[in-house]
CSV table of C-alpha atoms in Angstrom, one decimal:
chain,number,residue,atom,x,y,z
A,1,UNK,CA,-94.4,-78.4,-17.4
A,2,UNK,CA,-96.6,-80.5,-15.1
A,3,UNK,CA,-98.4,-82.3,-17.9
A,4,UNK,CA,-95.3,-84.1,-19.4
A,5,UNK,CA,-94.1,-85.0,-15.9
A,6,UNK,CA,-97.5,-86.4,-15.1
A,7,UNK,CA,-97.5,-88.5,-18.3
A,8,UNK,CA,-94.0,-89.8,-17.5
A,9,UNK,CA,-95.1,-90.8,-14.0
A,10,UNK,CA,-98.1,-92.7,-15.3
A,11,UNK,CA,-96.0,-94.6,-17.8
A,12,UNK,CA,-93.5,-95.5,-15.1
A,13,UNK,CA,-96.2,-96.7,-12.8
A,14,UNK,CA,-97.7,-98.8,-15.6
A,15,UNK,CA,-94.3,-100.5,-16.4
A,16,UNK,CA,-93.7,-101.1,-12.6
A,17,UNK,CA,-97.2,-102.6,-12.3
A,18,UNK,CA,-96.6,-105.0,-15.2
A,19,UNK,CA,-93.2,-106.0,-13.9
A,20,UNK,CA,-90.1,-104.6,-15.7
A,21,UNK,CA,-88.1,-107.2,-17.7
A,22,UNK,CA,-84.3,-106.6,-17.3
A,23,UNK,CA,-81.6,-108.6,-19.1
A,24,UNK,CA,-79.2,-110.5,-16.8
A,25,UNK,CA,-75.9,-110.8,-18.6
A,26,UNK,CA,-74.6,-114.4,-19.1
A,27,UNK,CA,-71.0,-115.4,-20.0
A,28,UNK,CA,-70.5,-115.8,-23.7
A,29,UNK,CA,-70.6,-119.3,-25.3
A,30,UNK,CA,-67.2,-120.9,-24.9
A,31,UNK,CA,-66.3,-118.9,-21.7
A,32,UNK,CA,-64.8,-121.0,-18.9
A,33,UNK,CA,-67.7,-120.0,-16.7
A,34,UNK,CA,-69.7,-122.6,-18.6
A,35,UNK,CA,-68.6,-125.9,-17.1
A,36,UNK,CA,-69.2,-129.4,-18.5
A,37,UNK,CA,-71.4,-131.6,-16.3
A,38,UNK,CA,-72.0,-135.3,-16.9
A,39,UNK,CA,-72.5,-138.7,-15.3
A,40,UNK,CA,-70.4,-141.8,-15.6
A,41,UNK,CA,-72.8,-143.4,-18.1
A,42,UNK,CA,-72.4,-140.7,-20.7
A,43,UNK,CA,-70.2,-141.3,-23.8
A,44,UNK,CA,-69.9,-138.1,-25.9
A,45,UNK,CA,-67.8,-135.5,-27.7
A,46,UNK,CA,-68.3,-131.8,-27.5
A,47,UNK,CA,-67.0,-128.6,-29.1
A,48,UNK,CA,-67.7,-125.0,-29.8
A,49,UNK,CA,-69.1,-124.5,-33.3
A,50,UNK,CA,-71.0,-121.7,-35.1
A,51,UNK,CA,-74.6,-121.2,-36.2
A,52,UNK,CA,-75.2,-118.3,-38.6
A,53,UNK,CA,-71.8,-116.9,-37.6
A,54,UNK,CA,-72.6,-117.0,-33.8
A,55,UNK,CA,-70.7,-119.3,-31.4
A,56,UNK,CA,-72.7,-122.3,-30.2
A,57,UNK,CA,-72.3,-125.3,-27.8
A,58,UNK,CA,-72.3,-128.6,-29.6
A,59,UNK,CA,-72.7,-132.1,-28.0
A,60,UNK,CA,-72.8,-135.5,-29.7
A,61,UNK,CA,-73.8,-138.2,-27.2
A,62,UNK,CA,-73.3,-141.7,-28.5
A,63,UNK,CA,-74.4,-143.6,-25.4
A,64,UNK,CA,-78.1,-144.4,-24.8
A,65,UNK,CA,-77.9,-143.6,-21.1
A,66,UNK,CA,-76.6,-140.7,-19.0
A,67,UNK,CA,-76.5,-136.9,-19.6
A,68,UNK,CA,-74.1,-134.2,-20.7
A,69,UNK,CA,-74.8,-130.5,-20.0
A,70,UNK,CA,-73.0,-127.1,-20.2
A,71,UNK,CA,-73.6,-125.5,-16.8
A,72,UNK,CA,-73.2,-122.0,-15.3
A,73,UNK,CA,-73.5,-121.1,-11.6
A,74,UNK,CA,-74.4,-117.6,-10.4
A,75,UNK,CA,-76.1,-115.7,-7.5
A,76,UNK,CA,-79.6,-114.5,-8.4
A,77,UNK,CA,-81.9,-112.4,-6.2
A,78,UNK,CA,-85.2,-114.0,-5.3
A,79,UNK,CA,-87.9,-113.4,-7.9
A,80,UNK,CA,-89.2,-114.4,-11.3
A,81,UNK,CA,-86.7,-115.1,-14.2
A,82,UNK,CA,-87.0,-116.2,-17.8
A,83,UNK,CA,-84.4,-118.3,-19.6
A,84,UNK,CA,-84.3,-118.4,-23.4
A,85,UNK,CA,-82.0,-120.2,-25.9
A,86,UNK,CA,-82.0,-121.3,-29.5
A,87,UNK,CA,-81.4,-125.0,-30.2
A,88,UNK,CA,-81.4,-127.7,-33.0
A,89,UNK,CA,-80.5,-131.3,-33.1
A,90,UNK,CA,-81.5,-135.0,-33.5
A,91,UNK,CA,-82.0,-136.6,-30.1
A,92,UNK,CA,-83.9,-139.4,-28.4
A,93,UNK,CA,-85.5,-137.2,-25.7
A,94,UNK,CA,-85.0,-133.7,-27.1
A,95,UNK,CA,-82.6,-130.9,-26.2
A,96,UNK,CA,-82.6,-130.3,-22.5
A,97,UNK,CA,-82.6,-127.0,-20.4
A,98,UNK,CA,-82.7,-127.0,-16.6
A,99,UNK,CA,-82.4,-124.7,-13.6
A,100,UNK,CA,-81.6,-125.7,-10.0
A,101,UNK,CA,-81.5,-123.6,-6.9
A,102,UNK,CA,-79.1,-124.5,-4.0
A,103,UNK,CA,-79.7,-123.4,-0.4
A,104,UNK,CA,-77.0,-122.7,2.3
A,105,UNK,CA,-76.6,-126.5,2.9
A,106,UNK,CA,-76.2,-127.2,-0.8
A,107,UNK,CA,-79.6,-128.9,-1.1
A,108,UNK,CA,-80.9,-128.6,-4.7
A,109,UNK,CA,-84.4,-127.6,-5.7
A,110,UNK,CA,-85.6,-128.0,-9.3
A,111,UNK,CA,-86.8,-124.7,-10.8
A,112,UNK,CA,-87.1,-125.6,-14.5
A,113,UNK,CA,-86.8,-128.7,-16.7
A,114,UNK,CA,-87.5,-128.1,-20.4
A,115,UNK,CA,-87.2,-130.4,-23.4
A,116,UNK,CA,-87.5,-129.7,-27.1
A,117,UNK,CA,-89.4,-132.2,-29.3
A,118,UNK,CA,-87.5,-135.5,-29.7
A,119,UNK,CA,-86.1,-136.6,-33.0
A,120,UNK,CA,-84.8,-134.4,-35.7
A,121,UNK,CA,-85.6,-130.7,-35.2
A,122,UNK,CA,-84.6,-127.6,-37.1
A,123,UNK,CA,-83.9,-124.3,-35.2
A,124,UNK,CA,-86.3,-123.7,-32.4
A,125,UNK,CA,-86.5,-121.5,-29.3
A,126,UNK,CA,-86.7,-123.0,-25.8
A,127,UNK,CA,-88.1,-120.5,-23.3
A,128,UNK,CA,-89.4,-120.9,-19.7
A,129,UNK,CA,-90.0,-118.7,-16.6
A,130,UNK,CA,-89.1,-119.9,-13.1
A,131,UNK,CA,-89.1,-118.4,-9.6
A,132,UNK,CA,-85.9,-118.2,-7.5
A,133,UNK,CA,-86.8,-118.9,-3.8
A,134,UNK,CA,-85.8,-116.6,-0.9
A,135,UNK,CA,-83.4,-119.2,0.6
A,136,UNK,CA,-81.4,-119.5,-2.7
A,137,UNK,CA,-77.6,-119.1,-2.4
A,138,UNK,CA,-76.9,-119.8,-6.0
A,139,UNK,CA,-78.6,-121.0,-9.2
A,140,UNK,CA,-77.3,-123.5,-11.8
A,141,UNK,CA,-78.4,-123.1,-15.4
A,142,UNK,CA,-77.8,-126.1,-17.8
A,143,UNK,CA,-78.1,-126.9,-21.5
A,144,UNK,CA,-77.5,-130.4,-22.9
A,145,UNK,CA,-78.8,-133.8,-23.9
A,146,UNK,CA,-79.8,-137.0,-22.1
A,147,UNK,CA,-80.0,-140.7,-23.4
A,148,UNK,CA,-78.3,-140.1,-26.7
A,149,UNK,CA,-78.3,-137.7,-29.6
A,150,UNK,CA,-76.7,-134.6,-31.0
A,151,UNK,CA,-77.7,-131.0,-30.2
A,152,UNK,CA,-76.5,-127.4,-30.5
A,153,UNK,CA,-77.3,-124.4,-28.4
A,154,UNK,CA,-76.7,-120.7,-29.2
A,155,UNK,CA,-77.6,-117.3,-27.9
A,156,UNK,CA,-78.5,-118.3,-24.3
A,157,UNK,CA,-80.2,-115.4,-22.5
A,158,UNK,CA,-81.5,-114.7,-19.0
A,159,UNK,CA,-84.0,-112.0,-17.9
A,160,UNK,CA,-85.3,-110.9,-14.6
A,161,UNK,CA,-89.1,-110.9,-15.1
A,162,UNK,CA,-91.5,-112.8,-17.2
A,163,UNK,CA,-91.2,-112.6,-21.0
A,164,UNK,CA,-94.2,-113.1,-23.4
A,165,UNK,CA,-94.2,-116.4,-25.3
A,166,UNK,CA,-91.6,-116.4,-28.2
A,167,UNK,CA,-92.7,-116.0,-31.7
A,168,UNK,CA,-92.4,-119.3,-33.6
A,169,UNK,CA,-89.4,-119.5,-35.8
A,170,UNK,CA,-90.2,-120.0,-39.5
A,171,UNK,CA,-89.2,-123.6,-39.9
A,172,UNK,CA,-87.3,-124.7,-43.0
A,173,UNK,CA,-89.2,-127.2,-45.2
A,174,UNK,CA,-88.5,-130.6,-43.7
A,175,UNK,CA,-88.0,-133.8,-45.8
A,176,UNK,CA,-90.6,-136.2,-44.6
A,177,UNK,CA,-88.9,-139.3,-46.1
A,178,UNK,CA,-86.2,-138.8,-43.4
A,179,UNK,CA,-88.6,-138.5,-40.5
A,180,UNK,CA,-91.6,-140.8,-41.0
A,181,UNK,CA,-92.8,-143.9,-42.8
A,182,UNK,CA,-94.0,-143.3,-46.4
A,183,UNK,CA,-93.3,-146.8,-47.8
A,184,UNK,CA,-95.7,-149.6,-48.3
A,185,UNK,CA,-95.5,-153.3,-47.3
A,186,UNK,CA,-95.2,-155.2,-50.5
A,187,UNK,CA,-95.0,-158.9,-51.4
A,188,UNK,CA,-96.1,-161.7,-53.7
A,189,UNK,CA,-99.8,-161.6,-54.6
A,190,UNK,CA,-101.8,-164.8,-53.7
A,191,UNK,CA,-98.7,-166.2,-52.1
A,192,UNK,CA,-99.0,-170.0,-52.1
A,193,UNK,CA,-96.2,-170.3,-49.5
A,194,UNK,CA,-93.1,-169.5,-51.4
A,195,UNK,CA,-90.0,-169.8,-49.1
A,196,UNK,CA,-88.2,-167.1,-51.0
A,197,UNK,CA,-89.3,-164.0,-53.0
A,198,UNK,CA,-86.9,-161.6,-54.8
A,199,UNK,CA,-87.8,-157.9,-54.9
A,200,UNK,CA,-85.7,-155.4,-56.8
A,201,UNK,CA,-85.5,-151.7,-57.7
A,202,UNK,CA,-83.2,-150.1,-60.4
A,203,UNK,CA,-82.3,-146.5,-60.7
A,204,UNK,CA,-79.7,-144.3,-62.4
A,205,UNK,CA,-77.4,-141.7,-60.8
A,206,UNK,CA,-76.0,-138.7,-62.7
A,207,UNK,CA,-72.9,-138.5,-60.5
A,208,UNK,CA,-71.3,-140.2,-57.5
A,209,UNK,CA,-73.6,-140.4,-54.4
A,210,UNK,CA,-72.9,-137.9,-51.6
A,211,UNK,CA,-74.9,-140.1,-49.2
A,212,UNK,CA,-77.4,-142.9,-49.5
A,213,UNK,CA,-79.3,-144.4,-46.5
A,214,UNK,CA,-82.0,-146.9,-46.3
A,215,UNK,CA,-83.9,-148.7,-43.5
A,216,UNK,CA,-85.9,-151.9,-43.9
A,217,UNK,CA,-87.4,-155.0,-42.5
A,218,UNK,CA,-89.0,-158.1,-43.9
A,219,UNK,CA,-91.3,-160.9,-42.7
A,220,UNK,CA,-89.7,-163.3,-41.8
A,221,UNK,CA,-86.2,-162.3,-42.9
A,222,UNK,CA,-84.1,-161.0,-45.8
A,223,UNK,CA,-80.7,-160.6,-47.5
A,224,UNK,CA,-79.9,-157.2,-48.9
A,225,UNK,CA,-77.7,-156.8,-52.0
A,226,UNK,CA,-76.7,-153.5,-53.7
A,227,UNK,CA,-75.2,-153.9,-57.2
A,228,UNK,CA,-74.6,-157.6,-56.4
A,229,UNK,CA,-72.7,-157.0,-53.1
A,230,UNK,CA,-74.0,-158.3,-49.8
A,231,UNK,CA,-74.9,-155.4,-47.5
A,232,UNK,CA,-76.8,-157.0,-44.6
A,233,UNK,CA,-79.4,-159.5,-43.5
A,234,UNK,CA,-81.8,-160.1,-40.6
A,235,UNK,CA,-84.4,-162.7,-39.5
A,236,UNK,CA,-86.6,-160.7,-37.1
A,237,UNK,CA,-89.3,-158.6,-38.8
A,238,UNK,CA,-90.0,-156.7,-35.6
A,239,UNK,CA,-86.6,-154.9,-35.8
A,240,UNK,CA,-85.8,-152.2,-38.5
A,241,UNK,CA,-82.2,-152.0,-39.6
A,242,UNK,CA,-80.6,-148.8,-41.0
A,243,UNK,CA,-77.9,-149.1,-43.7
A,244,UNK,CA,-75.5,-146.6,-45.2
A,245,UNK,CA,-75.2,-147.9,-48.8
A,246,UNK,CA,-73.2,-144.9,-50.2
A,247,UNK,CA,-70.0,-147.0,-50.9
A,248,UNK,CA,-72.0,-149.6,-52.9
A,249,UNK,CA,-73.4,-147.1,-55.4
A,250,UNK,CA,-71.8,-145.9,-58.7
A,251,UNK,CA,-72.4,-143.3,-61.3
A,252,UNK,CA,-74.9,-144.8,-63.8
A,253,UNK,CA,-77.2,-147.7,-63.3
A,254,UNK,CA,-77.7,-149.2,-59.9
A,255,UNK,CA,-79.8,-152.1,-58.5
A,256,UNK,CA,-81.1,-152.9,-55.1
A,257,UNK,CA,-82.2,-156.5,-54.5
A,258,UNK,CA,-83.9,-158.0,-51.4
A,259,UNK,CA,-84.3,-161.7,-51.1
A,260,UNK,CA,-87.2,-162.1,-48.7
A,261,UNK,CA,-87.5,-165.4,-46.8
A,262,UNK,CA,-90.9,-166.4,-45.5
A,263,UNK,CA,-91.3,-169.3,-43.1
A,264,UNK,CA,-94.9,-169.0,-42.1
A,265,UNK,CA,-98.0,-166.9,-42.7
A,266,UNK,CA,-98.0,-163.7,-44.7
A,267,UNK,CA,-94.7,-162.3,-46.0
A,268,UNK,CA,-93.7,-158.7,-46.7
A,269,UNK,CA,-91.0,-156.1,-47.3
A,270,UNK,CA,-90.9,-152.6,-45.9
A,271,UNK,CA,-88.0,-150.4,-47.2
A,272,UNK,CA,-87.4,-146.6,-47.3
A,273,UNK,CA,-84.4,-144.6,-48.1
A,274,UNK,CA,-82.9,-141.7,-50.0
A,275,UNK,CA,-79.9,-141.1,-52.3
A,276,UNK,CA,-78.4,-137.6,-52.9
A,277,UNK,CA,-75.7,-137.2,-55.6
A,278,UNK,CA,-72.9,-134.7,-55.8
A,279,UNK,CA,-75.1,-132.6,-58.2
A,280,UNK,CA,-77.8,-132.6,-55.5
A,281,UNK,CA,-80.1,-134.8,-57.4
A,282,UNK,CA,-82.4,-136.7,-55.0
A,283,UNK,CA,-83.8,-140.2,-55.5
A,284,UNK,CA,-86.3,-141.5,-53.0
A,285,UNK,CA,-86.3,-145.3,-52.4
A,286,UNK,CA,-89.7,-146.6,-51.3
A,287,UNK,CA,-91.1,-150.1,-51.4
A,288,UNK,CA,-94.2,-149.6,-53.6
A,289,UNK,CA,-95.8,-150.8,-56.9
A,290,UNK,CA,-92.6,-149.7,-58.8
A,291,UNK,CA,-90.6,-152.7,-57.6
A,292,UNK,CA,-89.8,-155.8,-59.6
A,293,UNK,CA,-90.7,-159.2,-58.3
A,294,UNK,CA,-89.4,-162.7,-59.2
A,295,UNK,CA,-89.2,-166.2,-57.8
A,296,UNK,CA,-85.9,-168.1,-57.5
A,297,UNK,CA,-87.3,-171.0,-59.5
A,298,UNK,CA,-88.6,-168.8,-62.3
A,299,UNK,CA,-92.3,-169.2,-61.7
A,300,UNK,CA,-94.9,-166.5,-62.4
A,301,UNK,CA,-94.9,-163.7,-59.8
A,302,UNK,CA,-97.2,-160.6,-59.4
A,303,UNK,CA,-96.6,-157.9,-56.9
A,304,UNK,CA,-99.1,-156.9,-54.3
A,305,UNK,CA,-99.1,-153.6,-52.3
A,306,UNK,CA,-100.5,-154.3,-48.8
A,307,UNK,CA,-100.5,-150.8,-47.4
A,308,UNK,CA,-98.6,-148.2,-45.4
A,309,UNK,CA,-97.5,-148.3,-41.7
A,310,UNK,CA,-99.5,-149.2,-39.6
A,311,UNK,CA,-100.6,-152.1,-41.7
A,312,UNK,CA,-102.2,-155.4,-40.6
A,313,UNK,CA,-100.8,-157.7,-39.4
A,314,UNK,CA,-97.5,-155.8,-38.6
A,315,UNK,CA,-98.9,-152.6,-37.0
A,316,UNK,CA,-96.7,-149.8,-36.1
A,317,UNK,CA,-92.9,-150.1,-36.8
A,318,UNK,CA,-90.0,-148.1,-35.4
A,319,UNK,CA,-88.5,-145.5,-37.7
A,320,UNK,CA,-84.9,-144.4,-37.6
A,321,UNK,CA,-84.7,-140.7,-38.4
A,322,UNK,CA,-82.0,-140.3,-41.1
A,323,UNK,CA,-79.5,-137.5,-40.5
A,324,UNK,CA,-76.9,-137.7,-43.3
A,325,UNK,CA,-73.5,-136.1,-42.7
A,326,UNK,CA,-72.7,-132.8,-44.5
A,327,UNK,CA,-70.4,-133.2,-47.5
A,328,UNK,CA,-67.6,-130.7,-48.0
A,329,UNK,CA,-66.1,-130.9,-51.4
A,330,UNK,CA,-62.7,-129.3,-50.9
A,331,UNK,CA,-60.1,-128.9,-53.6
A,332,UNK,CA,-57.0,-131.0,-52.9
A,333,UNK,CA,-53.6,-129.4,-53.7
A,334,UNK,CA,-51.1,-131.7,-55.4
A,335,UNK,CA,-53.2,-134.9,-54.8
A,336,UNK,CA,-51.4,-138.2,-54.6
A,337,UNK,CA,-52.9,-140.9,-56.8
A,338,UNK,CA,-50.2,-143.7,-57.0
A,339,UNK,CA,-48.4,-144.9,-53.9
A,340,UNK,CA,-46.2,-147.7,-52.8
A,341,UNK,CA,-46.6,-149.7,-49.5
A,342,UNK,CA,-44.9,-147.8,-46.7
A,343,UNK,CA,-45.3,-144.4,-48.4
A,344,UNK,CA,-47.1,-141.4,-46.7
A,345,UNK,CA,-50.5,-140.6,-48.1
A,346,UNK,CA,-50.8,-136.8,-47.8
A,347,UNK,CA,-53.7,-134.4,-48.7
A,348,UNK,CA,-53.6,-130.6,-48.4
A,349,UNK,CA,-56.8,-128.7,-48.5
A,350,UNK,CA,-58.0,-125.1,-48.2
A,351,UNK,CA,-60.7,-125.6,-45.5
A,352,UNK,CA,-64.1,-123.8,-45.6
A,353,UNK,CA,-65.3,-121.6,-42.7
A,354,UNK,CA,-67.3,-124.5,-41.2
A,355,UNK,CA,-64.1,-126.5,-40.6
A,356,UNK,CA,-62.1,-123.4,-39.4
A,357,UNK,CA,-64.8,-122.7,-36.8
A,358,UNK,CA,-64.6,-126.2,-35.3
A,359,UNK,CA,-62.9,-126.1,-31.9
A,360,UNK,CA,-62.4,-129.9,-31.9
A,361,UNK,CA,-61.6,-131.5,-35.3
A,362,UNK,CA,-61.6,-135.3,-35.6
A,363,UNK,CA,-60.7,-136.7,-39.0
A,364,UNK,CA,-59.9,-140.2,-40.2
A,365,UNK,CA,-59.2,-141.8,-43.6
A,366,UNK,CA,-61.6,-144.5,-44.9
A,367,UNK,CA,-60.6,-146.7,-47.9
A,368,UNK,CA,-63.1,-148.7,-50.0
A,369,UNK,CA,-61.9,-151.4,-52.4
A,370,UNK,CA,-63.3,-152.3,-55.8
A,371,UNK,CA,-65.9,-154.6,-54.2
A,372,UNK,CA,-67.2,-151.8,-51.9
A,373,UNK,CA,-65.7,-153.2,-48.7
A,374,UNK,CA,-64.0,-150.8,-46.3
A,375,UNK,CA,-60.3,-151.9,-46.1
A,376,UNK,CA,-57.8,-150.6,-43.5
A,377,UNK,CA,-54.5,-149.6,-45.3
A,378,UNK,CA,-52.7,-148.4,-42.2
A,379,UNK,CA,-52.3,-149.5,-38.6
A,380,UNK,CA,-51.4,-145.9,-37.5
A,381,UNK,CA,-53.8,-143.1,-36.6
A,382,UNK,CA,-54.5,-140.3,-39.1
A,383,UNK,CA,-52.4,-137.2,-38.6
A,384,UNK,CA,-54.3,-133.9,-38.8
A,385,UNK,CA,-53.0,-130.4,-38.8
A,386,UNK,CA,-55.2,-127.3,-39.2
A,387,UNK,CA,-53.4,-124.0,-39.7
A,388,UNK,CA,-56.0,-121.3,-39.6
A,389,UNK,CA,-53.5,-118.5,-40.2
A,390,UNK,CA,-52.6,-120.0,-43.6
A,391,UNK,CA,-56.0,-121.5,-44.2
A,392,UNK,CA,-54.5,-125.0,-44.7
A,393,UNK,CA,-55.6,-128.4,-43.6
A,394,UNK,CA,-53.1,-131.3,-43.7
A,395,UNK,CA,-54.4,-134.9,-43.5
A,396,UNK,CA,-51.8,-137.6,-43.6
A,397,UNK,CA,-51.4,-141.4,-43.0
A,398,UNK,CA,-48.7,-143.9,-43.5
A,399,UNK,CA,-49.7,-146.8,-45.8
A,400,UNK,CA,-48.8,-150.1,-44.3
A,401,UNK,CA,-46.0,-152.2,-45.8
A,402,UNK,CA,-48.6,-155.1,-45.9
A,403,UNK,CA,-51.2,-153.1,-47.9
A,404,UNK,CA,-52.8,-155.1,-50.6
A,405,UNK,CA,-52.2,-153.6,-54.1
A,406,UNK,CA,-55.2,-152.3,-56.0
A,407,UNK,CA,-57.4,-149.2,-56.4
A,408,UNK,CA,-59.2,-147.7,-53.4
A,409,UNK,CA,-61.8,-144.9,-53.1
A,410,UNK,CA,-60.7,-142.5,-50.4
A,411,UNK,CA,-62.9,-140.4,-48.0
A,412,UNK,CA,-62.0,-138.3,-45.0
A,413,UNK,CA,-64.7,-138.7,-42.3
A,414,UNK,CA,-65.0,-136.0,-39.7
A,415,UNK,CA,-67.3,-135.2,-36.8
A,416,UNK,CA,-70.5,-134.6,-38.7
A,417,UNK,CA,-69.1,-134.3,-42.2
A,418,UNK,CA,-67.4,-136.1,-45.0
A,419,UNK,CA,-64.7,-134.9,-47.5
A,420,UNK,CA,-64.7,-137.1,-50.7
A,421,UNK,CA,-61.2,-137.5,-52.1
A,422,UNK,CA,-59.7,-138.8,-55.3
A,423,UNK,CA,-59.1,-142.5,-56.0
A,424,UNK,CA,-55.6,-143.9,-55.1
A,425,UNK,CA,-53.7,-146.9,-56.5
A,426,UNK,CA,-51.5,-149.0,-54.3
A,427,UNK,CA,-48.6,-150.6,-56.2
A,428,UNK,CA,-47.3,-154.0,-55.5
A,429,UNK,CA,-44.4,-153.8,-53.1
A,430,UNK,CA,-41.6,-156.0,-51.9
A,431,UNK,CA,-42.6,-158.7,-49.4
A,432,UNK,CA,-41.5,-157.6,-45.9
A,433,UNK,CA,-39.0,-159.9,-44.2
A,434,UNK,CA,-40.7,-162.9,-42.6
A,435,UNK,CA,-44.1,-162.3,-44.3
A,436,UNK,CA,-43.4,-165.1,-46.8
A,437,UNK,CA,-42.6,-167.7,-44.2
A,438,UNK,CA,-45.6,-170.1,-43.8
A,439,UNK,CA,-46.6,-171.0,-40.3
A,440,UNK,CA,-45.5,-174.5,-39.3
A,441,UNK,CA,-48.1,-177.3,-39.2
A,442,UNK,CA,-49.5,-178.0,-35.7
A,443,UNK,CA,-47.5,-180.5,-33.7
A,444,UNK,CA,-46.8,-181.3,-30.1
A,445,UNK,CA,-43.7,-179.1,-30.2
A,446,UNK,CA,-45.5,-175.8,-31.1
A,447,UNK,CA,-48.9,-176.2,-29.2
A,448,UNK,CA,-49.5,-174.4,-26.0
A,449,UNK,CA,-50.6,-177.0,-23.4
A,450,UNK,CA,-51.6,-177.2,-19.8
A,451,UNK,CA,-53.2,-179.8,-17.5
A,452,UNK,CA,-56.7,-179.1,-18.9
A,453,UNK,CA,-55.7,-179.0,-22.6
C-alpha cells in the first residue's frame, strides 16, 4: 500500500515544482461582462458573429486613427497568468490583445501588449504570459484593433500559470496575388518620348463576375477604361489606386485599357488584380508580356518588360491587400422584375446560416445602369427585416417617383458580403407635378443679393 502512495506523492511534488496550470473561467463571447472600449477618434462597427459554429467578437474599424477593444475587468490573485485567443482579420497594425493592472488608486500598469502580423491573416493563435503584481486590485483584459482594419476573436481563454508555446495552426493556402506584388512594370520599348501609350488586356468570362479588383499606377499618369467605360485616373506615379471593377465586367469578352501619359523620363505601367466569376473561375490580371500596346497616332509599338517591384527607377511601391467581400447567392422568392416609379421594390430570401448568425445586419440596395454607373433610385433608406423563426429575410425600398426609366442591375450590399439580385426594369411614369416647370432665367427679381454681392 505504501508504494502507490509514494508514487502519487512524487508525481504531485513534480507537478507542484513545475507550476500547475489552472483554467480561469472567462465570460462567454457576447456576455455583458465584455464591455466595448474606444477613443473618440475611432469610427467602427461591431457585432457578434460565428467562426466554425462558435461565437466570435467582430470589429470593423474604418478610421485610420484610434482604437476599439472588447474589455473584461476581474480580480486576479498575484502570480503568473497566460492569455490565449484565436484571431483572424485584415488590419494595418495587426489584431491587438492587452492586459492592464490597476492598483488601489486606479493607476494602470501595462502587463501585456500583443499584436498579430499586420495585413491579411488567416486563423492564428495569440498567446502571452504576464505577471499580476502584489498591489493589483483588478486586471483588464482587452481584444481589438487600432488604426484601422477588420478583425475577429473567438475562444478567449485565461490560465493561472505558464502554458507552453501554442502549436502553429495549419494555415490555409493563401493567394499571393492578393497580398504582394507579382506584376511587372511595362512600357514602350525604345521610347522616343511618346506623350501617350495605350496598353490593353482582353479576357473572357464564363459567367458574371462575383468580384473583380485591381490596383495600379503609371509614370507619369493614366486613364483607366474597362469595356470602354471610364473607371479612374491619376497623375502621381508614387501613389497606387485600388479599384473595384466588378460592375464594369460582363459575361463573355472584356477589355481593360490603360492610356499612359508620360511627361518626362522613362514611362511605365504597374497593374495587378483578380476576377472571380460565379462559377469560381479565377482570372489573374498582371501587367506583363501578354499585354497589347499601341500608339494613339498609329505608329509602330513594341512592348518592353522592365521588371518586378522593386524595379529601377521606381523602387518599392505600396500594395493594397485585396479582401473581396463574400458573395451569398440566395434564391429570391417571387422576384420583382418590372416596376413603376413610386412602387415598392421588395425581395424575400431564405437566408443562410452566416446571415442568421449576424447580430448586426446592415443591408442596402445598389443599382447599376446600362453604362456601369451606380445610380440612386430612392431617397429613402433600405428597409430590412430578418425573421429567424421563419428563416426569412425581407429587403425593401421605395422607388423614387423621379427615377429614370431603364434597366438596372441590382445588388444588396451587407457588412462584409454581397447578395447579387436579378435585373429590374423601371417603366416610364407620369411626370410629378411641378417637375416639368423650367426654372426662370436669372434676373434681378429672383437673385439673392446682399451688400457684398
